[in-house]
Amino acid sequence: MDEKKKMAYRQGLVVFLLLAVLTIGEFFIGVVASLWWMPLLGIAFFKAFLIVRDYMHIGRLFTADEEEVFP
Amino acid sequence: MTTGTTQMANYRQKTGMNRLGLWLFIVSDTFVFAGLFISRFYLLGTATRPEVSQWLGLAVTSILLISSFFMNRAETAIAHGDQKAFLNGTLITLVLGTLFVIGVVGVEWQVAPYGPGEDASWSLFYTMTGFHAFHVLTGLIFLAVVYRKGRKGQFSSERHWPVEAAAVYWHFIDVVWVFFYPALYLIGNPPL
């Protein structure tokens, strides 16, 4: 497995672990303090940011065709 | 410039335009989901939520999250020419996506204490979950087509725009659920 591929897989895994931790965190906030809507929405926005940046690769939209990068 | 290089340059240019089109569609779809999301807070505020199981919510959310991880792996695999890992990742995503739909429509809707005709807030609950589940269903069809073409060896590390499009669409479905999950299952208490 070449280094670039390994790096891409590792990045996907790190993002997934972050999303998992945040999801468990928001579940416990929801169970213990369900009226804390601001932290819950804050976590949701952060999770969305991670997915849009690292899984949906929004950056590709702004890169020139010649310098196109694969995940 | 050789013919092969010209063809590749044309393909990349076309992919750039396709990418822009897909993102414009995603932005327009976001407005519909945002309208539903805001309606939930308009109707129920932040102190009340629908009377649904938080454990079931966590279960379906986890399934969708894991499916996104495998979709990312599948896309990474095809971008590096690994056909087998791409097919495996896509297949696992298909299975998990199907489980998500079963979890929401087949389980959640059946165990929910009220139907969509009960009141405006329950009507909205079914609209939000139903509209999202419909998007998951279309994503599954998209993935099934990509999987079938992948089995025929129609994608390579240089040419795999349909895989990228399916992955971006699938992750968009995940982003929508990232907001729907706290809105429906976590924020506020069920009415007494």
XYZ file of C-alpha atoms in Angstrom:
263
model
C 0.000 0.000 0.000
C 1.568 3.305 -1.003
C 2.007 6.148 1.448
C -0.629 8.444 -0.121
C -3.280 5.768 0.084
C -2.368 4.973 3.695
C -2.608 8.659 4.596
C -6.033 8.973 2.941
C -7.364 5.919 4.807
C -5.929 7.213 8.085
C -7.558 10.619 7.581
C -10.923 8.953 6.966
C -10.537 6.910 10.126
C -9.557 9.909 12.265
C -12.597 11.874 11.040
C -14.839 8.876 11.748
C -13.487 8.514 15.308
C -13.998 12.243 15.926
C -17.581 12.008 14.654
C -18.208 8.948 16.841
C -16.909 10.688 19.986
C -18.982 13.805 19.229
C -22.104 11.702 18.621
C -21.713 9.871 21.941
C -21.064 13.231 23.620
C -24.231 14.789 22.228
C -26.233 11.685 23.175
C -25.198 12.082 26.822
C -25.921 15.808 26.753
C -29.344 14.958 25.325
C -30.009 12.401 28.080
C -28.658 14.425 31.010
C -29.362 18.031 29.984
C -31.753 18.047 27.053
C -32.413 21.780 27.413
C -28.809 22.628 26.479
C -29.739 23.201 22.888
C -26.857 25.562 22.104
C -24.030 23.047 22.769
C -26.020 20.390 20.895
C -26.378 22.614 17.833
C -22.715 23.623 18.165
C -21.663 19.969 18.043
C -23.944 19.410 15.032
C -22.323 22.300 13.146
C -18.835 21.011 13.965
C -19.740 17.488 12.804
C -21.200 18.909 9.578
C -18.025 20.936 9.027
C -15.861 17.802 9.369
C -18.014 15.808 6.923
C -18.227 18.598 4.343
C -14.474 19.258 4.491
C -13.037 15.751 4.805
C -15.661 13.386 3.368
C -17.383 15.580 0.773
C -14.058 17.255 -0.141
C -15.580 20.670 -0.767
C -12.037 21.932 -1.440
C -12.038 20.120 -4.810
C -14.625 22.623 -5.994
C -12.031 25.365 -5.809
C -8.967 23.544 -7.158
C -7.964 23.924 -10.796
C -8.430 20.849 -13.008
C -4.686 20.376 -13.484
C -3.967 20.231 -9.788
C -6.893 17.941 -8.988
C -6.229 15.886 -5.899
C -7.753 12.546 -5.048
C -8.885 11.735 -1.511
C -0.190 16.977 -26.593
C -1.099 13.307 -27.258
C -4.691 12.124 -27.794
C -4.700 10.370 -24.410
C -3.583 13.499 -22.591
C -6.199 15.608 -24.403
C -8.936 13.109 -23.516
C -7.868 13.155 -19.864
C -7.831 16.964 -19.831
C -11.351 17.006 -21.327
C -12.541 14.470 -18.757
C -11.163 16.559 -15.890
C -12.757 19.713 -17.254
C -16.096 17.908 -17.567
C -15.737 16.519 -14.054
C -15.151 20.044 -12.743
C -18.434 21.198 -14.306
C -20.281 18.105 -13.044
C -18.944 18.759 -9.555
C -20.241 22.335 -9.635
C -23.663 21.087 -10.797
C -23.842 18.517 -8.009
C -22.964 21.097 -5.370
C -25.586 23.514 -6.722
C -28.157 20.740 -6.396
C -26.977 20.047 -2.831
C -27.260 23.723 -1.889
C -30.803 23.909 -3.292
C -31.794 20.716 -1.447
C -30.303 22.143 1.754
C -32.895 24.933 1.703
C -35.734 22.390 1.842
C -34.155 20.540 4.759
C -33.369 23.845 6.501
C -37.041 24.835 6.198
C -38.086 21.592 7.909
C -35.400 22.017 10.585
C -36.553 25.559 11.412
C -40.228 24.460 11.418
C -39.399 21.929 14.147
C -38.185 24.714 16.471
C -41.051 27.011 15.462
C -43.615 24.358 16.418
C -41.992 22.764 19.479
C -39.443 25.329 20.689
C -36.318 24.133 22.480
C -38.068 22.753 25.584
C -40.085 19.995 23.904
C -39.258 17.156 21.532
C -41.290 14.318 20.015
C -41.861 11.306 22.291
C -39.370 8.993 20.583
C -36.736 6.543 21.842
C -33.325 8.173 22.264
C -31.642 4.751 22.073
C -33.232 4.010 18.728
C -32.136 7.458 17.552
C -28.565 6.699 18.607
C -28.688 3.317 16.859
C -29.831 4.661 13.469
C -27.440 7.612 13.734
C -24.528 5.243 14.395
C -25.494 3.097 11.408
C -25.522 6.125 9.089
C -22.227 7.399 10.495
C -20.521 4.034 9.949
C -21.941 3.881 6.416
C -20.330 7.268 5.677
C -16.987 5.904 6.876
C -17.211 2.950 4.488
C -18.332 5.180 1.608
C -15.249 7.325 2.188
C -13.090 4.183 2.166
C -14.712 3.035 -1.077
C -14.029 6.361 -2.780
C -10.451 6.445 -1.494
C -9.946 2.884 -2.743
C -11.100 3.564 -6.322
C -9.077 6.795 -6.422
C -6.018 4.607 -5.795
C -7.085 1.837 -8.183
C -8.096 -0.713 -5.521
C -11.184 -2.298 -7.145
C -11.767 -4.923 -4.460
C -11.744 -2.487 -1.524
C -13.967 -0.124 -3.531
C -16.573 -2.837 -4.167
C -16.454 -4.031 -0.549
C -16.851 -0.490 0.810
C -19.765 0.267 -1.516
C -21.504 -2.993 -0.623
C -21.158 -2.369 3.131
C -22.530 1.164 2.625
C -25.503 -0.297 0.732
C -26.246 -2.758 3.548
C -25.925 -0.112 6.286
C -28.071 2.364 4.336
C -30.777 -0.280 3.998
C -30.572 -0.940 7.759
C -31.000 2.794 8.387
C -34.188 2.940 6.309
C -35.513 -0.163 8.087
C -34.616 1.413 11.455
C -36.479 4.646 10.735
C -39.435 3.567 8.604
C -39.755 -0.070 9.706
C -39.099 0.367 13.426
C -39.298 4.023 14.484
C -42.523 4.733 12.631
C -44.102 1.560 14.024
C -43.208 2.185 17.677
C -43.923 5.944 17.652
C -46.897 6.628 19.971
C -48.764 8.803 17.455
C -49.377 8.892 13.735
C -48.787 11.781 11.314
C -52.389 12.955 11.689
C -52.145 13.537 15.454
C -51.031 17.171 15.344
C -48.708 19.536 13.473
C -45.585 18.507 15.410
C -46.101 14.778 14.709
C -46.888 15.571 11.098
C -43.559 17.406 10.939
C -41.738 14.488 12.606
C -42.962 12.114 9.894
C -42.234 14.667 7.158
C -38.663 15.205 8.369
C -37.836 11.522 8.816
C -39.784 10.506 5.700
C -38.220 13.113 3.430
C -34.787 12.162 4.714
C -35.500 8.427 4.310
C -36.580 9.102 0.728
C -33.193 10.725 0.091
C -31.479 7.697 1.628
C -33.517 5.494 -0.701
C -32.436 7.478 -3.773
C -28.851 7.334 -2.470
C -29.154 3.553 -2.230
C -30.358 3.351 -5.838
C -27.435 5.558 -6.885
C -25.001 3.331 -4.963
C -26.504 0.162 -6.446
C -25.940 1.533 -9.970
C -22.358 2.503 -9.063
C -21.748 -0.943 -7.536
C -23.070 -2.703 -10.645
C -20.897 -0.593 -12.954
C -17.951 -1.120 -10.602
C -18.341 -4.874 -10.846
C -18.088 -4.527 -14.612
C -14.808 -2.675 -14.110
C -16.048 0.644 -15.490
C -14.112 2.796 -13.005
C -10.408 3.459 -12.645
C -8.194 5.657 -10.508
C -8.348 8.349 -13.228
C -12.026 8.010 -14.206
C -14.491 7.564 -11.361
C -16.717 10.638 -11.314
C -19.927 8.584 -10.674
C -18.309 7.124 -7.538
C -17.345 10.581 -6.314
C -20.859 11.905 -7.016
C -22.490 8.991 -5.157
C -20.113 9.504 -2.219
C -20.758 13.257 -2.020
C -24.534 12.663 -2.176
C -24.300 9.974 0.504
C -22.294 12.227 2.839
C -24.814 15.020 2.233
C -27.545 12.695 3.521
C -25.354 12.158 6.580
C -24.926 15.929 7.101
C -28.710 16.398 7.037
C -29.111 13.704 9.696
C -26.368 15.340 11.798
C -28.867 18.219 12.288
C -32.089 16.184 12.364
C -30.777 13.823 15.055
C -30.427 16.411 17.867
C -33.516 18.287 16.658
C -35.767 15.216 16.868
C -34.166 13.024 19.532
C -32.074 15.153 21.888
C -33.193 18.765 22.278
C -36.034 19.238 24.783
C -38.118 16.819 26.839
C -41.075 14.732 25.661
C -44.432 16.321 26.584
C -45.858 15.081 29.935
